Amino acid sequence: MKTIRVLRVLSMFFLVTILGCSTSDKEEGVEQVTSIVLTSDVTSFEEGGVAVFTVKTNLSEEVTSNAIISIDGTPISGKSFTSNNAGTYKVEAKYNELKSNVLTLTVTPKLTSEVVSIEVIPNVTTTEIGGLVVFTANATLKNNTNVDKTESATFYVNGKAIEGDKYLLTNLGENKVKALLNSIESNEAKVEVVQVSLPVNFTKKSVIEDYTGTWCGWCPRVSWAIELVKKQSDKVFSVGIHVENGDPMENEWSKAMRVAYAVNGFPTAYLNREVEWSYPEPNNINQAISYAQGTTNLGLRINSLQLNENLLDVVVNWGVVGNVSGAKIVLFVLEDKVVYKQSNYTKYYNGVNPIVNFEHDNVLRYSATNILGDDIDTSVGVHLQTFKIDLKDKKIHDKSKIKILAMLVDQTGKKVLNAQYAALGELKEFD
């Protein structure tokens, strides 16, 4: 009888252990839905028009069909809205217990058939190369009143249709702009694009590339050290390179970086791609800051524009004011503040393990160039390259947190000569 009881106890213990481990493993590997984002295909339409809504989670999962969408507090059926009454409407979505952002939808009087002419108006008449220009389409009606028809018009720059009403101009000299509304063509406006002026030299900036993982209990040590660095310097940029053990932020570019640097121990952090950050990193902050000191003869300028949900335009200028013996450019698309559970075996972050809502900074999502750089012209002067980046399938949770990191590296790709960092839609000038 004792033997039977013992066997029963052991069997129950074995079953509980298996179930406990399975549950723990499952929770460890699943990202949590913490927010939802509501978008509309239009923000303004004429009476009788239609707006179509989309609801996505922070994991980029579309949940529109399961969400409740409300107009001015009243739920609607389906995911579209039409109105014959001009006015302004507030749109919000709810999914489970989560509430979305609030959109403002404008319904305008139906006046298209009364339009007799249209005028295109750029917000500037002169801009530096790679500068952002915003266009407005102003329609004149039969009754001589004017109405803004920017949402309905199609804009053309140098004869080519563009998406939306914003454009990064990269052609030096005179650029011709027109608008088309139905079959009515506007006047021709002109925007002069001039070259960017160069400083005498450029501020030296540096990069920390942190090889890490959500599974890595010792990796918060480097995260903590990076936070300390950024409190002391705004000239040191970081990249979170997630790899190994099924890390949800691992991708082909992070894998390629790990192979290029033969990283086998975690955490490992490289300073300016030249040297490993000395252990323990939080005690060696000055080592990281020392790479962002003084000036250099190479610099970067970044401007970016999100054309739609999945298309990003990035214009990068690099300036050369001295002798440069070969260089390459690297362009990374990062996502900042990605919330995910993090293992923690360290004393940092109050020693909590795991850290449930840990913010992973500047996660590498995509490289628009070879990870070790693409060859560039390094003659004295200003140079330019435009990157058209498809964000689809890049596993970016929140596109508003996209950051652009441009680096000028030497011919080996393993020494950073200078760097520049910009948020989405931000113009970072030469400095």
Tab-separated table of N, CA, C and O in Angstrom, residues 274-363:
chain	number	residue	atom	x	y	z
A	274	GLU	N	34.497	48.974	-32.930
A	274	GLU	CA	35.946	48.800	-32.835
A	274	GLU	C	36.364	47.885	-31.691
A	274	GLU	O	37.283	47.081	-31.834
A	275	VAL	N	35.710	48.014	-30.557
A	275	VAL	CA	36.182	47.339	-29.355
A	275	VAL	C	35.002	46.920	-28.495
A	275	VAL	O	33.959	47.584	-28.495
A	276	GLU	N	35.152	45.815	-27.773
A	276	GLU	CA	34.109	45.400	-26.843
A	276	GLU	C	34.111	46.323	-25.632
A	276	GLU	O	35.163	46.726	-25.134
A	277	TRP	N	32.912	46.634	-25.168
A	277	TRP	CA	32.754	47.458	-23.972
A	277	TRP	C	33.217	46.637	-22.780
A	277	TRP	O	32.773	45.513	-22.553
A	278	SER	N	34.104	47.195	-21.985
A	278	SER	CA	34.723	46.463	-20.878
A	278	SER	C	33.714	46.157	-19.772
A	278	SER	O	32.868	46.986	-19.423
A	279	TYR	N	33.847	44.949	-19.229
A	279	TYR	CA	33.006	44.494	-18.114
A	279	TYR	C	33.575	45.031	-16.790
A	279	TYR	O	34.789	45.112	-16.627
A	280	PRO	N	32.719	45.438	-15.833
A	280	PRO	CA	31.272	45.601	-15.938
A	280	PRO	C	30.935	46.952	-16.573
A	280	PRO	O	31.453	47.994	-16.152
A	281	GLU	N	30.106	46.940	-17.556
A	281	GLU	CA	29.830	48.123	-18.363
A	281	GLU	C	29.349	49.326	-17.558
A	281	GLU	O	29.768	50.465	-17.856
A	282	PRO	N	28.472	49.162	-16.555
A	282	PRO	CA	28.032	50.338	-15.790
A	282	PRO	C	29.167	51.060	-15.076
A	282	PRO	O	29.022	52.232	-14.701
A	283	ASN	N	30.298	50.358	-14.869
A	283	ASN	CA	31.456	50.996	-14.229
A	283	ASN	C	32.412	51.621	-15.244
A	283	ASN	O	33.438	52.183	-14.859
A	284	ASN	N	32.085	51.482	-16.524
A	284	ASN	CA	32.985	51.972	-17.579
A	284	ASN	C	32.249	52.896	-18.552
A	284	ASN	O	32.390	52.779	-19.776
A	285	ILE	N	31.485	53.804	-17.991
A	285	ILE	CA	30.706	54.740	-18.801
A	285	ILE	C	31.616	55.643	-19.632
A	285	ILE	O	31.352	55.919	-20.807
A	286	ASN	N	32.709	56.084	-19.039
A	286	ASN	CA	33.615	56.991	-19.754
A	286	ASN	C	34.223	56.350	-20.989
A	286	ASN	O	34.555	57.035	-21.964
A	287	GLN	N	34.377	55.029	-20.966
A	287	GLN	CA	34.911	54.337	-22.137
A	287	GLN	C	33.985	54.538	-23.337
A	287	GLN	O	34.445	54.776	-24.458
A	288	ALA	N	32.672	54.451	-23.091
A	288	ALA	CA	31.700	54.615	-24.171
A	288	ALA	C	31.623	56.069	-24.624
A	288	ALA	O	31.572	56.362	-25.828
A	289	ILE	N	31.651	56.992	-23.668
A	289	ILE	CA	31.522	58.408	-23.997
A	289	ILE	C	32.755	58.918	-24.738
A	289	ILE	O	32.668	59.832	-25.568
A	290	SER	N	33.897	58.312	-24.490
A	290	SER	CA	35.148	58.799	-25.082
A	290	SER	C	35.153	58.743	-26.605
A	290	SER	O	35.896	59.470	-27.267
A	291	TYR	N	34.314	57.870	-27.203
A	291	TYR	CA	34.278	57.752	-28.655
A	291	TYR	C	33.491	58.892	-29.306
A	291	TYR	O	33.518	59.046	-30.530
A	292	ALA	N	32.761	59.668	-28.503
A	292	ALA	CA	31.980	60.798	-29.025
A	292	ALA	C	32.569	62.104	-28.524
A	292	ALA	O	31.916	62.895	-27.840
A	293	GLN	N	33.806	62.321	-28.858
A	293	GLN	CA	34.519	63.521	-28.425
A	293	GLN	C	35.155	64.212	-29.630
A	293	GLN	O	35.628	63.559	-30.561
A	294	GLY	N	35.149	65.537	-29.609
A	294	GLY	CA	35.841	66.293	-30.630
A	294	GLY	C	35.086	66.411	-31.944
A	294	GLY	O	33.865	66.265	-32.000
A	295	THR	N	35.835	66.655	-33.023
A	295	THR	CA	35.242	66.866	-34.340
A	295	THR	C	35.900	65.960	-35.367
A	295	THR	O	36.935	65.346	-35.111
A	296	THR	N	35.285	65.896	-36.544
A	296	THR	CA	35.806	65.064	-37.620
A	296	THR	C	35.458	65.706	-38.960
A	296	THR	O	34.711	66.706	-39.007
A	297	ASN	N	35.968	65.156	-40.058
A	297	ASN	CA	35.748	65.758	-41.378
A	297	ASN	C	34.622	65.109	-42.170
A	297	ASN	O	34.437	65.382	-43.351
A	298	LEU	N	33.836	64.249	-41.524
A	298	LEU	CA	32.673	63.599	-42.148
A	298	LEU	C	31.438	63.831	-41.276
A	298	LEU	O	31.517	63.731	-40.052
A	299	GLY	N	30.309	64.124	-41.910
A	299	GLY	CA	29.086	64.316	-41.133
A	299	GLY	C	27.858	63.865	-41.896
A	299	GLY	O	27.914	63.630	-43.112
A	300	LEU	N	26.728	63.757	-41.191
A	300	LEU	CA	25.484	63.233	-41.770
A	300	LEU	C	24.296	64.148	-41.488
A	300	LEU	O	24.230	64.802	-40.442
A	301	ARG	N	23.367	64.124	-42.417
A	301	ARG	CA	22.102	64.863	-42.301
A	301	ARG	C	20.992	63.902	-42.703
A	301	ARG	O	21.114	63.208	-43.724
A	302	ILE	N	19.908	63.842	-41.932
A	302	ILE	CA	18.822	62.881	-42.194
A	302	ILE	C	17.482	63.609	-42.244
A	302	ILE	O	17.190	64.466	-41.400
A	303	ASN	N	16.657	63.232	-43.213
A	303	ASN	CA	15.249	63.644	-43.224
A	303	ASN	C	14.431	62.448	-43.660
A	303	ASN	O	14.852	61.684	-44.537
A	304	SER	N	13.264	62.246	-43.034
A	304	SER	CA	12.447	61.075	-43.364
A	304	SER	C	10.980	61.461	-43.442
A	304	SER	O	10.543	62.452	-42.850
A	305	LEU	N	10.231	60.666	-44.164
A	305	LEU	CA	8.806	60.917	-44.370
A	305	LEU	C	8.091	59.585	-44.519
A	305	LEU	O	8.483	58.761	-45.355
A	306	GLN	N	7.063	59.366	-43.709
A	306	GLN	CA	6.242	58.155	-43.846
A	306	GLN	C	5.115	58.464	-44.817
A	306	GLN	O	4.199	59.224	-44.521
A	307	LEU	N	5.189	57.895	-46.024
A	307	LEU	CA	4.223	58.194	-47.076
A	307	LEU	C	2.865	57.558	-46.815
A	307	LEU	O	1.826	58.127	-47.111
A	308	ASN	N	2.879	56.344	-46.307
A	308	ASN	CA	1.646	55.670	-45.907
A	308	ASN	C	2.006	54.666	-44.828
A	308	ASN	O	3.105	54.699	-44.285
A	309	GLU	N	1.096	53.763	-44.528
A	309	GLU	CA	1.328	52.839	-43.418
A	309	GLU	C	2.604	52.024	-43.592
A	309	GLU	O	3.302	51.729	-42.619
A	310	ASN	N	2.932	51.686	-44.844
A	310	ASN	CA	4.047	50.754	-45.057
A	310	ASN	C	5.208	51.309	-45.879
A	310	ASN	O	6.149	50.575	-46.168
A	311	LEU	N	5.168	52.576	-46.251
A	311	LEU	CA	6.226	53.115	-47.104
A	311	LEU	C	6.916	54.293	-46.430
A	311	LEU	O	6.264	55.243	-45.988
A	312	LEU	N	8.237	54.205	-46.379
A	312	LEU	CA	9.045	55.224	-45.722
A	312	LEU	C	10.097	55.735	-46.706
A	312	LEU	O	10.782	54.956	-47.364
A	313	ASP	N	10.203	57.062	-46.816
A	313	ASP	CA	11.249	57.698	-47.608
A	313	ASP	C	12.265	58.308	-46.660
A	313	ASP	O	11.893	59.062	-45.744
A	314	VAL	N	13.534	57.998	-46.854
A	314	VAL	CA	14.600	58.570	-46.040
A	314	VAL	C	15.636	59.186	-46.969
A	314	VAL	O	16.138	58.516	-47.875
A	315	VAL	N	15.934	60.463	-46.755
A	315	VAL	CA	16.986	61.138	-47.514
A	315	VAL	C	18.168	61.355	-46.583
A	315	VAL	O	18.029	61.956	-45.516
A	316	VAL	N	19.323	60.843	-46.994
A	316	VAL	CA	20.541	60.998	-46.200
A	316	VAL	C	21.560	61.798	-47.005
A	316	VAL	O	21.861	61.451	-48.148
A	317	ASN	N	22.033	62.883	-46.413
A	317	ASN	CA	23.169	63.625	-46.975
A	317	ASN	C	24.395	63.315	-46.145
A	317	ASN	O	24.308	63.202	-44.924
A	318	TRP	N	25.530	63.154	-46.811
A	318	TRP	CA	26.782	63.117	-46.060
A	318	TRP	C	27.695	64.199	-46.620
A	318	TRP	O	27.726	64.454	-47.834
A	319	GLY	N	28.366	64.870	-45.721
A	319	GLY	CA	29.253	65.944	-46.111
A	319	GLY	C	30.698	65.569	-45.840
A	319	GLY	O	31.000	64.892	-44.855
A	320	VAL	N	31.572	65.994	-46.718
A	320	VAL	CA	33.003	65.723	-46.575
A	320	VAL	C	33.744	67.063	-46.678
A	320	VAL	O	33.565	67.795	-47.651
A	321	VAL	N	34.555	67.384	-45.674
A	321	VAL	CA	35.269	68.662	-45.679
A	321	VAL	C	36.791	68.475	-45.633
A	321	VAL	O	37.523	69.437	-45.442
A	322	GLY	N	37.232	67.258	-45.796
A	322	GLY	CA	38.668	66.990	-45.764
A	322	GLY	C	38.989	65.715	-46.509
A	322	GLY	O	38.124	65.103	-47.146
A	323	ASN	N	40.230	65.320	-46.427
A	323	ASN	CA	40.681	64.104	-47.089
A	323	ASN	C	40.087	62.867	-46.420
A	323	ASN	O	40.265	62.666	-45.224
A	324	VAL	N	39.393	62.049	-47.199
A	324	VAL	CA	38.822	60.801	-46.673
A	324	VAL	C	39.245	59.670	-47.595
A	324	VAL	O	38.993	59.704	-48.803
A	325	SER	N	39.870	58.673	-47.027
A	325	SER	CA	40.354	57.544	-47.816
A	325	SER	C	39.324	56.418	-47.797
A	325	SER	O	39.458	55.430	-47.076
A	326	GLY	N	38.257	56.583	-48.557
A	326	GLY	CA	37.236	55.535	-48.642
A	326	GLY	C	36.345	55.486	-47.430
A	326	GLY	O	36.787	55.675	-46.301
A	327	ALA	N	35.063	55.246	-47.651
A	327	ALA	CA	34.100	55.115	-46.556
A	327	ALA	C	32.855	54.426	-47.102
A	327	ALA	O	32.651	54.334	-48.316
A	328	LYS	N	32.029	53.953	-46.207
A	328	LYS	CA	30.770	53.315	-46.568
A	328	LYS	C	29.653	53.896	-45.710
A	328	LYS	O	29.905	54.519	-44.672
A	329	ILE	N	28.414	53.665	-46.155
A	329	ILE	CA	27.262	54.119	-45.380
A	329	ILE	C	26.440	52.919	-44.931
A	329	ILE	O	26.280	51.939	-45.666
A	330	VAL	N	25.963	52.997	-43.693
A	330	VAL	CA	25.057	51.992	-43.121
A	330	VAL	C	23.791	52.731	-42.705
A	330	VAL	O	23.873	53.797	-42.094
A	331	LEU	N	22.629	52.169	-43.048
A	331	LEU	CA	21.366	52.782	-42.628
A	331	LEU	C	20.494	51.727	-41.951
A	331	LEU	O	20.088	50.754	-42.584
A	332	PHE	N	20.224	51.934	-40.668
A	332	PHE	CA	19.389	51.028	-39.880
A	332	PHE	C	18.035	51.679	-39.603
A	332	PHE	O	17.963	52.877	-39.311
A	333	VAL	N	16.970	50.873	-39.664
A	333	VAL	CA	15.659	51.270	-39.161
A	333	VAL	C	15.481	50.589	-37.812
A	333	VAL	O	15.555	49.360	-37.703
A	334	LEU	N	15.257	51.400	-36.777
A	334	LEU	CA	15.116	50.900	-35.416
A	334	LEU	C	13.700	51.156	-34.909
A	334	LEU	O	13.003	52.049	-35.408
A	335	GLU	N	13.285	50.377	-33.918
A	335	GLU	CA	12.040	50.670	-33.204
A	335	GLU	C	12.373	50.860	-31.734
A	335	GLU	O	12.928	49.974	-31.092
A	336	ASP	N	12.026	52.013	-31.219
A	336	ASP	CA	12.347	52.352	-29.836
A	336	ASP	C	11.219	51.926	-28.901
A	336	ASP	O	10.059	51.814	-29.296
A	337	LYS	N	11.577	51.665	-27.637
A	337	LYS	CA	10.609	51.402	-26.564
A	337	LYS	C	9.672	50.224	-26.874
A	337	LYS	O	8.455	50.315	-26.723
A	338	VAL	N	10.243	49.114	-27.318
A	338	VAL	CA	9.443	47.907	-27.558
A	338	VAL	C	9.227	47.210	-26.207
A	338	VAL	O	10.189	46.825	-25.535
A	339	VAL	N	7.987	47.056	-25.811
A	339	VAL	CA	7.684	46.492	-24.496
A	339	VAL	C	7.595	44.968	-24.586
A	339	VAL	O	6.807	44.427	-25.363
A	340	TYR	N	8.426	44.294	-23.771
A	340	TYR	CA	8.438	42.839	-23.752
A	340	TYR	C	9.104	42.361	-22.471
A	340	TYR	O	10.003	43.017	-21.937
A	341	LYS	N	8.689	41.217	-22.001
A	341	LYS	CA	9.256	40.651	-20.777
A	341	LYS	C	10.753	40.384	-20.932
A	341	LYS	O	11.216	39.919	-21.968
A	342	GLN	N	11.534	40.703	-19.878
A	342	GLN	CA	12.980	40.532	-19.911
A	342	GLN	C	13.459	39.753	-18.691
A	342	GLN	O	13.153	40.106	-17.552
A	343	SER	N	14.224	38.681	-18.943
A	343	SER	CA	14.861	37.962	-17.832
A	343	SER	C	15.916	38.853	-17.195
A	343	SER	O	16.564	39.650	-17.875
A	344	ASN	N	16.102	38.707	-15.885
A	344	ASN	CA	17.048	39.575	-15.189
A	344	ASN	C	17.687	38.839	-14.013
A	344	ASN	O	17.019	38.545	-13.025
A	345	TYR	N	18.994	38.537	-14.141
A	345	TYR	CA	19.730	37.907	-13.047
A	345	TYR	C	20.619	38.916	-12.324
A	345	TYR	O	21.419	38.538	-11.471
A	346	THR	N	20.494	40.191	-12.692
A	346	THR	CA	21.377	41.211	-12.145
A	346	THR	C	20.726	41.948	-10.980
A	346	THR	O	19.545	41.771	-10.690
A	347	LYS	N	21.497	42.834	-10.380
A	347	LYS	CA	20.981	43.691	-9.299
A	347	LYS	C	20.280	44.925	-9.869
A	347	LYS	O	19.620	45.669	-9.129
A	348	TYR	N	20.435	45.163	-11.164
A	348	TYR	CA	19.865	46.359	-11.780
A	348	TYR	C	18.354	46.221	-11.962
A	348	TYR	O	17.809	45.129	-11.990
A	349	TYR	N	17.681	47.351	-12.090
A	349	TYR	CA	16.222	47.408	-12.183
A	349	TYR	C	15.597	46.754	-10.949
A	349	TYR	O	14.646	45.965	-11.050
A	350	ASN	N	16.210	47.052	-9.794
A	350	ASN	CA	15.745	46.558	-8.492
A	350	ASN	C	15.827	45.044	-8.367
A	350	ASN	O	15.187	44.458	-7.490
A	351	GLY	N	16.577	44.411	-9.252
A	351	GLY	CA	16.761	42.967	-9.166
A	351	GLY	C	15.529	42.155	-9.482
A	351	GLY	O	15.474	40.952	-9.192
A	352	VAL	N	14.510	42.781	-10.073
A	352	VAL	CA	13.255	42.081	-10.386
A	352	VAL	C	13.494	41.077	-11.521
A	352	VAL	O	14.158	41.391	-12.505
A	353	ASN	N	12.978	39.868	-11.371
A	353	ASN	CA	13.105	38.837	-12.402
A	353	ASN	C	11.814	38.017	-12.505
A	353	ASN	O	11.386	37.415	-11.524
A	354	PRO	N	11.182	38.015	-13.684
A	354	PRO	CA	11.531	38.810	-14.872
A	354	PRO	C	11.003	40.244	-14.738
A	354	PRO	O	10.145	40.525	-13.900
A	355	ILE	N	11.509	41.119	-15.591
A	355	ILE	CA	10.965	42.474	-15.683
A	355	ILE	C	9.826	42.394	-16.694
A	355	ILE	O	10.058	42.184	-17.884
A	356	VAL	N	8.602	42.548	-16.222
A	356	VAL	CA	7.436	42.223	-17.051
A	356	VAL	C	7.257	43.179	-18.224
A	356	VAL	O	7.081	42.756	-19.360
A	357	ASN	N	7.304	44.477	-17.984
A	357	ASN	CA	7.071	45.451	-19.058
A	357	ASN	C	8.346	46.233	-19.358
A	357	ASN	O	8.379	47.455	-19.295
A	358	PHE	N	9.386	45.497	-19.705
A	358	PHE	CA	10.680	46.112	-19.964
A	358	PHE	C	10.661	46.813	-21.321
A	358	PHE	O	10.130	46.284	-22.299
A	359	GLU	N	11.224	48.027	-21.378
A	359	GLU	CA	11.301	48.768	-22.639
A	359	GLU	C	12.645	48.495	-23.318
A	359	GLU	O	13.696	48.883	-22.816
A	360	HIS	N	12.581	47.818	-24.448
A	360	HIS	CA	13.784	47.501	-25.209
A	360	HIS	C	14.040	48.653	-26.186
A	360	HIS	O	13.242	48.909	-27.086
A	361	ASP	N	15.159	49.335	-26.009
A	361	ASP	CA	15.440	50.538	-26.779
A	361	ASP	C	16.074	50.232	-28.131
A	361	ASP	O	16.936	49.355	-28.257
A	362	ASN	N	15.633	50.971	-29.126
A	362	ASN	CA	16.276	50.996	-30.448
A	362	ASN	C	16.567	49.601	-31.001
A	362	ASN	O	17.700	49.284	-31.382
A	363	VAL	N	15.521	48.797	-31.062
A	363	VAL	CA	15.651	47.431	-31.579
A	363	VAL	C	15.896	47.470	-33.091
A	363	VAL	O	15.182	48.159	-33.835
